[in-house]
CSV table of C-alpha atoms and ligand atoms in Angstrom, one decimal:
chain,number,residue,atom,x,y,z
A,37,MET,CA,34.6,34.0,7.8
A,38,PHE,CA,32.3,30.9,7.6
A,39,GLY,CA,34.7,29.6,4.8
A,40,PHE,CA,32.3,31.1,2.2
A,41,ASP,CA,32.8,34.0,-0.1
A,42,PRO,CA,29.5,35.5,-1.4
A,43,ALA,CA,31.3,37.3,-4.2
A,44,LYS,CA,32.3,33.9,-5.6
A,45,ARG,CA,28.8,32.4,-5.1
A,46,LEU,CA,27.2,35.3,-6.9
A,47,GLY,CA,29.8,35.6,-9.7
A,48,HIS,CA,27.8,33.3,-12.1
A,49,VAL,CA,24.3,34.7,-11.4
A,50,GLN,CA,22.6,37.1,-13.8
A,51,ALA,CA,20.1,39.3,-12.1
A,52,PRO,CA,19.0,43.0,-12.2
A,53,VAL,CA,20.8,44.1,-9.0
A,54,ARG,CA,24.0,45.5,-7.5
A,55,VAL,CA,25.1,43.6,-4.4
A,56,VAL,CA,26.8,45.6,-1.7
A,57,LEU,CA,28.5,43.5,1.1
A,58,TRP,CA,29.0,44.6,4.7
A,59,ASP,CA,32.7,45.2,4.0
A,60,GLY,CA,32.0,47.6,1.2
A,61,ARG,CA,32.7,45.2,-1.6
A,62,ASP,CA,30.2,46.0,-4.4
A,63,PHE,CA,29.4,44.1,-7.6
A,64,ALA,CA,26.7,44.3,-10.3
A,65,LEU,CA,25.0,41.1,-11.4
A,66,SER,CA,24.0,42.7,-14.8
A,67,ASP,CA,24.8,45.7,-16.9
A,68,SER,CA,22.0,47.9,-15.8
A,69,PRO,CA,20.9,46.9,-12.3
A,70,SER,CA,17.6,48.4,-11.1
A,71,ALA,CA,17.9,47.6,-7.4
A,72,THR,CA,20.5,47.3,-4.7
A,73,LEU,CA,20.8,44.3,-2.4
A,74,ARG,CA,22.7,45.0,0.8
A,75,VAL,CA,24.1,42.1,2.8
A,76,LYS,CA,24.4,43.8,6.2
A,77,HIS,CA,26.8,41.6,8.2
A,78,PRO,CA,28.9,38.4,7.7
A,79,GLY,CA,26.2,36.2,9.3
A,80,ALA,CA,23.7,37.5,6.8
A,81,ALA,CA,25.8,36.0,4.0
A,82,LEU,CA,24.6,32.5,5.2
A,83,ALA,CA,21.3,33.2,3.3
A,84,LEU,CA,23.4,33.2,0.1
A,85,ARG,CA,25.3,30.0,0.8
A,86,ARG,CA,22.5,27.9,-0.6
A,87,PRO,CA,20.0,30.5,-1.5
A,88,SER,CA,16.3,29.8,-1.7
A,89,LEU,CA,13.3,32.0,-1.8
A,90,LEU,CA,12.7,31.0,1.8
A,91,SER,CA,16.3,31.8,3.1
A,92,LEU,CA,16.4,35.1,1.2
A,93,ALA,CA,12.9,36.1,2.4
A,94,GLU,CA,13.7,35.2,6.0
A,95,ALA,CA,17.0,37.2,5.9
A,96,TYR,CA,15.0,40.2,4.6
A,97,ILE,CA,12.2,39.8,7.1
A,98,GLU,CA,14.8,39.7,10.0
A,99,GLY,CA,16.6,42.7,8.5
A,100,ASP,CA,19.8,40.8,7.8
A,101,ILE,CA,19.6,41.8,4.1
A,102,ASP,CA,17.9,44.8,2.6
A,103,PHE,CA,17.2,46.2,-0.8
A,104,GLU,CA,16.6,49.6,-2.4
A,105,GLY,CA,14.8,50.1,-5.7
A,106,ASP,CA,12.2,48.1,-7.6
A,107,ILE,CA,10.6,45.3,-5.6
A,108,GLY,CA,10.1,43.3,-8.9
A,109,ALA,CA,13.8,43.4,-9.5
A,110,ALA,CA,14.4,42.1,-6.0
A,111,ILE,CA,12.0,39.1,-6.6
A,112,ARG,CA,13.6,38.3,-10.0
A,113,THR,CA,17.0,38.4,-8.3
A,114,ALA,CA,15.8,36.0,-5.5
A,115,GLU,CA,14.6,33.6,-8.2
A,116,ALA,CA,17.9,33.8,-10.1
A,117,LEU,CA,19.8,33.1,-6.9
A,118,SER,CA,17.6,30.2,-5.9
A,119,ARG,CA,17.7,28.7,-9.4
A,120,SER,CA,21.6,28.9,-9.3
A,121,THR,CA,21.5,25.9,-6.9
A,122,GLY,CA,20.1,23.7,-9.7
A,123,ASP,CA,16.8,23.1,-7.8
A,124,GLY,CA,13.6,22.7,-9.8
A,125,LEU,CA,10.5,24.7,-9.7
A,126,PHE,CA,8.5,22.0,-7.9
A,127,GLY,CA,9.5,19.9,-4.9
A,128,ARG,CA,10.8,16.4,-5.4
A,129,SER,CA,8.2,14.8,-3.1
A,130,GLY,CA,4.5,14.4,-3.8
A,131,PRO,CA,1.8,16.7,-2.6
A,132,ARG,CA,1.9,17.6,1.1
A,133,ALA,CA,-1.8,17.0,1.8
A,134,ALA,CA,-1.9,18.1,5.5
A,135,LEU,CA,-4.6,17.1,7.9
A,136,HIS,CA,-7.1,20.0,8.1
A,137,THR,CA,-9.0,20.1,11.4
A,138,ARG,CA,-11.5,22.8,12.2
A,139,ARG,CA,-9.3,24.1,15.0
A,140,GLY,CA,-6.1,24.1,12.8
A,141,ASP,CA,-7.9,25.9,10.0
A,142,ARG,CA,-9.3,28.5,12.3
A,143,GLN,CA,-5.8,29.3,13.6
A,144,ALA,CA,-4.4,29.4,10.1
A,145,ILE,CA,-7.1,31.8,9.0
A,146,ALA,CA,-6.5,34.1,12.1
A,147,HIS,CA,-2.8,34.1,11.2
A,148,HIS,CA,-3.5,35.6,7.8
A,149,TYR,CA,-6.7,37.5,8.0
A,150,ASP,CA,-6.8,38.9,11.5
A,151,VAL,CA,-3.6,41.1,11.1
A,152,SER,CA,-6.0,44.1,11.2
A,153,ASN,CA,-8.7,45.5,9.0
A,154,GLU,CA,-6.9,48.8,8.8
A,155,PHE,CA,-3.9,47.0,7.3
A,156,TYR,CA,-5.9,45.4,4.5
A,157,ALA,CA,-7.8,48.6,3.8
A,158,LEU,CA,-4.5,50.3,3.0
A,159,TRP,CA,-3.9,48.3,-0.2
A,160,LEU,CA,-7.1,46.6,-1.3
A,161,ASP,CA,-9.9,48.5,-3.1
A,162,SER,CA,-12.5,50.3,-1.0
A,163,ARG,CA,-14.8,47.2,-1.0
A,164,MET,CA,-11.9,45.2,0.3
A,165,VAL,CA,-12.2,42.4,-2.3
A,166,TYR,CA,-9.4,40.0,-1.6
A,167,SER,CA,-9.3,37.8,-4.7
A,168,CYS,CA,-8.5,38.1,-8.4
A,169,ALA,CA,-10.2,41.0,-10.2
A,170,TYR,CA,-11.5,40.9,-13.8
A,171,PHE,CA,-10.0,43.5,-16.2
A,172,HIS,CA,-12.0,44.4,-19.3
A,173,SER,CA,-9.1,46.6,-20.5
A,174,GLU,CA,-5.5,47.3,-19.5
A,175,SER,CA,-6.4,50.7,-18.2
A,176,ASP,CA,-9.2,49.6,-15.8
A,177,THR,CA,-8.6,50.6,-12.2
A,178,LEU,CA,-8.5,48.0,-9.5
A,179,ALA,CA,-11.8,49.2,-8.1
A,180,GLN,CA,-13.5,48.9,-11.5
A,181,ALA,CA,-12.0,45.5,-12.2
A,182,GLN,CA,-13.2,44.2,-8.8
A,183,VAL,CA,-16.8,45.3,-9.5
A,184,GLN,CA,-16.5,43.7,-12.9
A,185,LYS,CA,-15.3,40.4,-11.2
A,186,LEU,CA,-18.3,40.5,-8.8
A,187,ASP,CA,-20.6,41.0,-11.8
A,188,HIS,CA,-18.9,38.3,-13.8
A,189,ILE,CA,-19.6,35.8,-11.0
A,190,CYS,CA,-23.2,37.0,-10.5
A,191,HIS,CA,-23.8,36.7,-14.3
A,192,LYS,CA,-22.2,33.2,-14.5
A,193,LEU,CA,-24.5,32.1,-11.6
A,194,ARG,CA,-27.5,33.8,-13.4
A,195,LEU,CA,-28.6,35.4,-10.1
A,196,GLU,CA,-32.3,36.4,-10.0
A,197,PRO,CA,-34.2,38.5,-7.5
A,198,GLY,CA,-35.2,36.3,-4.5
A,199,ASP,CA,-32.6,33.6,-5.1
A,200,ARG,CA,-31.1,32.2,-2.0
A,201,PHE,CA,-27.4,32.8,-2.5
A,202,LEU,CA,-24.4,31.6,-0.4
A,203,ASP,CA,-20.8,32.9,-0.5
A,204,VAL,CA,-18.5,30.4,1.1
A,205,GLY,CA,-15.4,32.3,2.4
A,206,CYS,CA,-17.0,35.7,2.0
A,207,GLY,CA,-14.1,37.9,3.2
A,208,TRP,CA,-15.3,41.4,4.1
A,209,GLY,CA,-18.7,40.8,2.4
A,210,ALA,CA,-18.2,42.6,-0.9
A,211,LEU,CA,-19.9,39.9,-3.0
A,212,VAL,CA,-22.9,39.2,-0.7
A,213,MET,CA,-23.6,43.0,-0.6
A,214,HIS,CA,-23.2,43.5,-4.3
A,215,ALA,CA,-25.4,40.4,-5.1
A,216,ALA,CA,-28.1,41.7,-2.7
A,217,ARG,CA,-28.1,45.3,-3.9
A,218,ALA,CA,-27.6,44.8,-7.7
A,219,TYR,CA,-29.3,41.4,-8.2
A,220,GLY,CA,-32.0,41.4,-5.4
A,221,VAL,CA,-30.9,38.0,-3.9
A,222,ASN,CA,-31.1,36.9,-0.3
A,223,ALA,CA,-27.5,36.6,0.5
A,224,THR,CA,-25.5,34.7,3.2
A,225,GLY,CA,-21.8,34.8,3.6
A,226,ILE,CA,-19.6,32.7,5.9
A,227,THR,CA,-16.0,33.4,7.0
A,228,LEU,CA,-13.7,32.0,9.6
A,229,SER,CA,-12.1,35.4,10.4
A,230,GLU,CA,-13.5,37.4,13.3
A,231,ASN,CA,-12.3,40.7,11.9
A,232,GLN,CA,-14.0,40.1,8.6
A,233,TYR,CA,-17.2,39.0,10.3
A,234,ARG,CA,-17.4,42.1,12.4
A,235,LEU,CA,-16.6,44.6,9.6
A,236,ALA,CA,-18.8,42.9,7.0
A,237,ASN,CA,-21.8,43.1,9.3
A,238,GLU,CA,-21.1,46.7,10.1
A,239,ARG,CA,-20.9,47.5,6.4
A,240,ILE,CA,-24.2,45.6,5.8
A,241,ARG,CA,-26.0,47.6,8.5
A,242,ALA,CA,-24.5,50.9,7.3
A,243,ALA,CA,-25.8,50.1,3.8
A,244,GLY,CA,-29.3,49.2,5.1
A,245,LEU,CA,-29.0,45.7,3.6
A,246,GLN,CA,-29.5,43.7,6.9
A,247,ASP,CA,-32.9,42.3,5.7
A,248,GLN,CA,-31.3,40.8,2.6
A,249,CYS,CA,-27.8,40.0,3.6
A,250,ARG,CA,-25.9,38.5,6.5
A,251,VAL,CA,-22.4,37.3,7.3
A,252,LEU,CA,-21.8,34.4,9.8
A,253,LEU,CA,-18.6,33.3,11.6
A,254,GLU,CA,-18.7,29.7,10.6
A,255,ASP,CA,-16.7,26.9,9.1
A,256,TYR,CA,-18.0,25.6,5.8
A,257,ARG,CA,-18.3,22.1,7.3
A,258,ASP,CA,-20.8,23.4,9.9
A,259,HIS,CA,-23.1,25.4,7.8
A,260,HIS,CA,-26.6,24.3,7.1
A,261,GLY,CA,-29.3,25.6,4.7
A,262,THR,CA,-30.5,25.2,1.1
A,263,TYR,CA,-29.4,27.6,-1.6
A,264,ASP,CA,-30.2,28.2,-5.3
A,265,ARG,CA,-26.7,29.5,-6.0
A,266,VAL,CA,-23.3,29.1,-4.2
A,267,ALA,CA,-20.1,30.9,-4.9
A,268,SER,CA,-16.7,30.3,-3.3
A,269,VAL,CA,-14.1,32.9,-4.2
A,270,GLY,CA,-10.4,32.6,-3.2
A,271,MET,CA,-11.4,30.2,-0.4
A,272,PHE,CA,-10.7,26.6,-1.5
A,273,GLU,CA,-6.9,27.2,-1.3
A,274,HIS,CA,-7.4,26.8,2.5
A,275,VAL,CA,-9.3,23.6,2.3
A,276,GLY,CA,-6.4,21.2,1.7
A,277,LEU,CA,-6.0,18.5,-1.0
A,278,LYS,CA,-7.2,15.7,1.4
A,279,ASN,CA,-10.3,17.7,2.2
A,280,LEU,CA,-11.4,18.5,-1.3
A,281,PRO,CA,-14.0,15.6,-1.4
A,282,THR,CA,-15.5,16.8,1.9
A,283,TYR,CA,-15.5,20.4,0.7
A,284,PHE,CA,-17.3,19.7,-2.6
A,285,GLN,CA,-19.8,17.3,-0.9
A,286,CYS,CA,-20.6,20.0,1.7
A,287,VAL,CA,-21.3,22.5,-1.1
A,288,ARG,CA,-23.4,20.0,-2.9
A,289,ARG,CA,-25.4,19.3,0.2
A,290,LEU,CA,-26.1,23.1,0.5
A,291,LEU,CA,-27.5,23.4,-3.0
A,292,ARG,CA,-31.0,22.6,-4.2
A,293,GLU,CA,-31.4,20.2,-7.1
A,294,GLY,CA,-30.5,22.0,-10.3
A,295,GLY,CA,-28.7,24.7,-8.3
A,296,ALA,CA,-25.5,26.3,-9.6
A,297,PHE,CA,-22.0,26.5,-8.0
A,298,LEU,CA,-19.1,28.7,-9.0
A,299,ASN,CA,-15.7,27.8,-7.6
A,300,HIS,CA,-13.0,30.4,-8.1
A,301,GLY,CA,-9.6,29.6,-6.8
A,302,ILE,CA,-5.8,29.3,-7.3
A,303,THR,CA,-4.4,26.2,-8.9
A,304,THR,CA,-0.9,24.9,-9.4
A,305,SER,CA,0.6,24.4,-12.9
A,306,ASP,CA,2.1,21.1,-11.7
A,307,THR,CA,0.0,18.2,-12.8
A,308,GLY,CA,1.4,16.2,-9.8
A,309,ASN,CA,-0.1,18.7,-7.4
A,310,ARG,CA,3.3,19.2,-5.7
A,311,SER,CA,4.0,22.3,-3.7
A,312,LEU,CA,6.2,25.0,-5.3
A,313,GLY,CA,9.9,24.4,-4.9
A,314,LEU,CA,12.9,26.9,-4.7
A,315,GLY,CA,11.7,27.6,-1.1
A,316,ALA,CA,8.6,29.4,-2.4
A,317,GLY,CA,6.1,26.9,-1.1
A,318,GLU,CA,7.8,26.8,2.3
A,319,PHE,CA,7.8,30.7,2.5
A,320,ILE,CA,4.1,30.8,1.8
A,321,ASP,CA,3.4,27.9,4.3
A,322,ARG,CA,5.5,29.3,7.1
A,323,HIS,CA,4.8,33.0,6.8
A,324,ILE,CA,1.6,33.7,4.7
A,325,PHE,CA,-1.0,30.9,4.4
A,326,PRO,CA,-0.2,28.1,6.9
A,327,ARG,CA,-1.5,24.9,5.5
A,328,GLY,CA,-2.7,26.3,2.2
A,329,GLU,CA,-2.5,23.7,-0.7
A,330,LEU,CA,-3.1,24.1,-4.4
A,331,PRO,CA,-4.6,21.4,-6.7
A,332,HIS,CA,-4.0,21.3,-10.5
A,333,LEU,CA,-7.1,22.1,-12.5
A,334,HIS,CA,-7.6,18.5,-13.5
A,335,LEU,CA,-7.9,17.5,-9.8
A,336,VAL,CA,-10.5,20.3,-9.2
A,337,VAL,CA,-12.6,19.0,-12.1
A,338,LYS,CA,-12.1,15.4,-11.0
A,339,GLU,CA,-13.1,16.1,-7.3
A,340,MET,CA,-16.1,18.2,-8.4
A,341,SER,CA,-17.2,15.4,-10.7
A,342,ASP,CA,-16.6,12.7,-8.0
A,343,ALA,CA,-18.9,14.8,-5.8
A,344,ASP,CA,-21.5,14.5,-8.5
A,345,PHE,CA,-21.4,18.0,-9.9
A,346,GLU,CA,-21.9,18.5,-13.6
A,347,VAL,CA,-19.1,20.8,-14.8
A,348,HIS,CA,-20.2,23.2,-17.5
A,349,ASP,CA,-17.5,25.8,-17.9
A,350,VAL,CA,-13.9,26.5,-16.9
A,351,GLU,CA,-12.2,30.0,-17.3
A,352,THR,CA,-8.6,30.8,-16.7
A,353,LEU,CA,-8.0,34.2,-15.1
A,354,ARG,CA,-4.2,33.9,-14.7
A,355,PRO,CA,-3.3,37.3,-16.4
A,356,HIS,CA,-6.0,38.9,-14.3
A,357,TYR,CA,-4.4,37.8,-11.1
A,358,ALA,CA,-0.9,38.9,-12.2
A,359,LYS,CA,-2.4,42.3,-12.8
A,360,THR,CA,-4.5,42.4,-9.6
A,361,LEU,CA,-1.4,41.5,-7.6
A,362,SER,CA,0.7,44.2,-9.3
A,363,HIS,CA,-2.0,46.7,-8.2
A,364,TRP,CA,-1.9,45.4,-4.6
A,365,SER,CA,1.9,45.4,-4.6
A,366,ALA,CA,2.1,48.9,-6.0
A,367,ASN,CA,-0.5,50.1,-3.4
A,368,PHE,CA,1.5,48.4,-0.7
A,369,GLU,CA,4.8,49.9,-1.8
A,370,ALA,CA,3.2,53.4,-1.8
A,371,ARG,CA,1.9,52.9,1.8
A,372,LEU,CA,4.7,50.9,3.3
A,373,ALA,CA,5.2,53.1,6.4
A,374,GLU,CA,1.5,53.0,7.2
A,375,ALA,CA,1.3,49.2,6.6
A,376,SER,CA,4.1,48.9,9.1
A,377,ALA,CA,2.3,51.1,11.6
A,378,ALA,CA,-0.9,49.1,11.2
A,379,SER,CA,0.8,45.8,11.8
A,380,SER,CA,4.6,45.6,12.5
A,381,GLU,CA,7.7,46.1,10.5
A,382,ARG,CA,8.2,42.3,10.3
A,383,ILE,CA,4.7,41.8,8.9
A,384,ALA,CA,5.0,44.7,6.4
A,385,ARG,CA,8.3,43.2,5.2
A,386,THR,CA,6.7,39.8,4.8
A,387,TRP,CA,3.6,41.0,3.0
A,388,ARG,CA,5.8,43.1,0.7
A,389,LEU,CA,7.6,40.0,-0.5
A,390,TYR,CA,4.4,38.0,-0.7
A,391,LEU,CA,2.5,40.4,-2.9
A,392,ALA,CA,5.3,41.1,-5.3
A,393,GLY,CA,6.3,37.4,-5.3
A,394,CYS,CA,2.8,36.2,-6.1
A,395,ALA,CA,2.5,38.7,-9.0
A,396,HIS,CA,5.7,37.1,-10.3
A,397,ALA,CA,4.5,33.6,-9.8
A,398,PHE,CA,1.3,34.3,-11.8
A,399,GLU,CA,3.3,36.1,-14.4
A,400,GLN,CA,5.7,33.2,-14.8
A,401,ARG,CA,2.8,30.6,-14.9
A,402,TRP,CA,4.0,28.8,-11.8
A,403,ILE,CA,0.4,29.1,-10.6
A,404,SER,CA,-2.9,29.9,-12.2
A,405,ILE,CA,-6.5,30.6,-11.2
A,406,HIS,CA,-9.7,29.1,-12.5
A,407,GLN,CA,-13.4,29.7,-12.3
A,408,VAL,CA,-15.3,26.4,-12.6
A,409,LEU,CA,-19.0,26.5,-13.0
A,410,ALA,CA,-21.1,23.5,-12.2
A,411,THR,CA,-24.6,22.4,-11.3
A,412,LYS,CA,-26.1,19.8,-9.0
A,413,GLU,CA,-28.1,17.4,-11.2
A,414,THR,CA,-29.9,14.4,-9.8
A,415,GLN,CA,-32.0,13.4,-12.8
A,416,PRO,CA,-31.0,12.6,-16.4
A,417,GLY,CA,-32.0,15.2,-19.0
A,418,ARG,CA,-31.4,18.9,-19.5
A,419,SER,CA,-30.0,21.1,-16.7
A,420,GLU,CA,-31.2,24.7,-16.2
A,421,MET,CA,-28.2,25.9,-18.0
A,422,PRO,CA,-28.9,27.7,-21.3
A,423,LEU,CA,-27.7,25.9,-24.5
A,424,THR,CA,-24.9,28.4,-25.2
A,425,ARG,CA,-22.7,30.6,-23.1
A,426,ASP,CA,-24.0,33.9,-24.6
A,427,TRP,CA,-25.6,34.8,-21.3
A,428,MET,CA,-22.2,35.2,-19.6
A,429,TYR,CA,-21.1,38.1,-21.6
A,430,ARG,CA,-24.3,40.2,-22.1
B,37,LIG,C1,-8.8,35.1,0.2
B,37,LIG,S1,-10.2,35.3,1.2
B,37,LIG,C2,-11.4,35.6,0.0
B,37,LIG,C3,-12.5,36.5,0.5
B,37,LIG,C4,-13.6,36.8,-0.5
B,37,LIG,N1,-14.2,35.7,-1.1
B,37,LIG,C5,-13.1,37.8,-1.5
B,37,LIG,O1,-13.1,37.5,-2.7
B,37,LIG,O2,-12.8,38.9,-1.2
B,37,LIG,C6,-10.6,33.7,1.8
B,37,LIG,C7,-11.8,33.6,2.7
B,37,LIG,O3,-12.1,32.2,2.9
B,37,LIG,C8,-12.5,32.1,4.3
B,37,LIG,N2,-12.3,30.7,4.8
B,37,LIG,C9,-11.1,30.0,4.7
B,37,LIG,N3,-11.3,28.7,5.2
B,37,LIG,C10,-12.7,28.7,5.6
B,37,LIG,C11,-13.5,27.7,6.2
B,37,LIG,N4,-13.0,26.5,6.6
B,37,LIG,N5,-14.8,28.0,6.4
B,37,LIG,C12,-15.3,29.2,6.1
B,37,LIG,N6,-14.6,30.2,5.5
B,37,LIG,C13,-13.3,29.9,5.3
B,37,LIG,C14,-11.6,33.1,5.0
B,37,LIG,O4,-12.1,33.4,6.3
B,37,LIG,C15,-11.7,34.3,4.0
B,37,LIG,O5,-12.9,35.0,4.2
C-alpha cells in the first residue's frame, strides 16, 4: 500500500526502539530498545515516508502512532528518524521574523497559557514558576531550584526595600510575590494571559500582599510607569525578532536613569537566528508557541546595546533548563491521565512531546538560555553597579 514499505525506510536507522507495524511485523532499531513505537494503520506509515519531528509528532497527537516506554527514547528515535532524511538542524532559509501585532500576540498567548490553571498546576512547582530554575546541586528539588532562581534574579538586580520593581511577563506572579515578601519592594507584574492575571491576584490577596504587589492584564507596549528595577523572565521569546528593538526601548522607557534590567530568556544556538529545522521549529510554532522566535545571544546583546543599555553580565543557564524540563516532563508523565482530564487527550499528548522534546533540545545544545543584566545610563562615568560581581553570590 502507498508504494512504500516502512520496514525498508527504517532499516538503516539506529534508535532505542522496537517498531511494531499494524500487520504485526516487528523489528528493533537497536540491540536493547527501551520503548515500543506502534504504527497503527497503513495510513499512519505516511508519517515515516519522509519523517520529521513535525510529521511524527502530528501522527502521535492524532493517535495514528503510539509508543510505550521511556518518553526520552521516543524523542531520540524521532530525532534519528528525522535526521535519516539528511536534513540539517536549522532551516535553510533565514529567520522567520513574523509581524507581531498586539491582537495576534494576545491570541498566541491565550493558545498557550489559557489551557487551564489546573493543568499547569499538575506539573509545575507549587508557586507555578514557568521558566528555567536554578540548581545549586544535582539533588535540589524543583521547588527549591525555583526559589533559588527567584533569589538569583533578585540578587542580580540588587533589590532594596521600597524599590519600584516591574516583572514583564509575570506568569502566575511568583517573582513579584517573592520580591515583595522577601525584599520589601513595591512590585508590579504584567501578563497577557487572563487565567494568570486572575490566579496571580487571588494569590496576592490570599497572602495579604495587595498593598505591595499587583498583577495587571496588559501588553508590555502599553504599560506606563517608572521603575528602579525591571525583570523579564521567559517572556521575550514571544516578542519576535522584528520587535526586539521596540521591546528593549519600551523597557528602557520604564526604567529610571541608572536603573537595572535583567532579561532572562531562551536563545538559539544558530548565529544566523534561523528557526530549528527537522520539523522542530514548525511543531513548536503550530502546536505550542505560535509566533515564538529565538534570537542568538549576540543579537540579544546587540539589540540591548542599540537600545542604549549598558550590558554588565551574561550568564548561561542551559544545563539548568535541561534539568528543569526533565522535572516538568517527569511530573507530566506521572500525571498524564489527570493532565488529559484537565485539558484534552490531544493537548496532553502535545504537551508530553513538547516537554520531553525541549529537555532534549537543551541537552543537545540546539537551544540555550541566557540572563543578561544591564543598566540604563544617560551620563558618562560610573554606573551604580559594584566594581566586582561578588554581590551576586553572597
Ligand atoms: C513562559 S511565561 C513566564 C512567566 C513568568 N515570568 C515565570 O517565570 O514563571 C511568559 C509570560 O510572558 C507573558 N507575555 C508574553 N507576551 C507578552 C506581552 N506582549 N506583554 C505582556 N506579557 C507578555 C505571558 O503572558 C506569560 O506570563
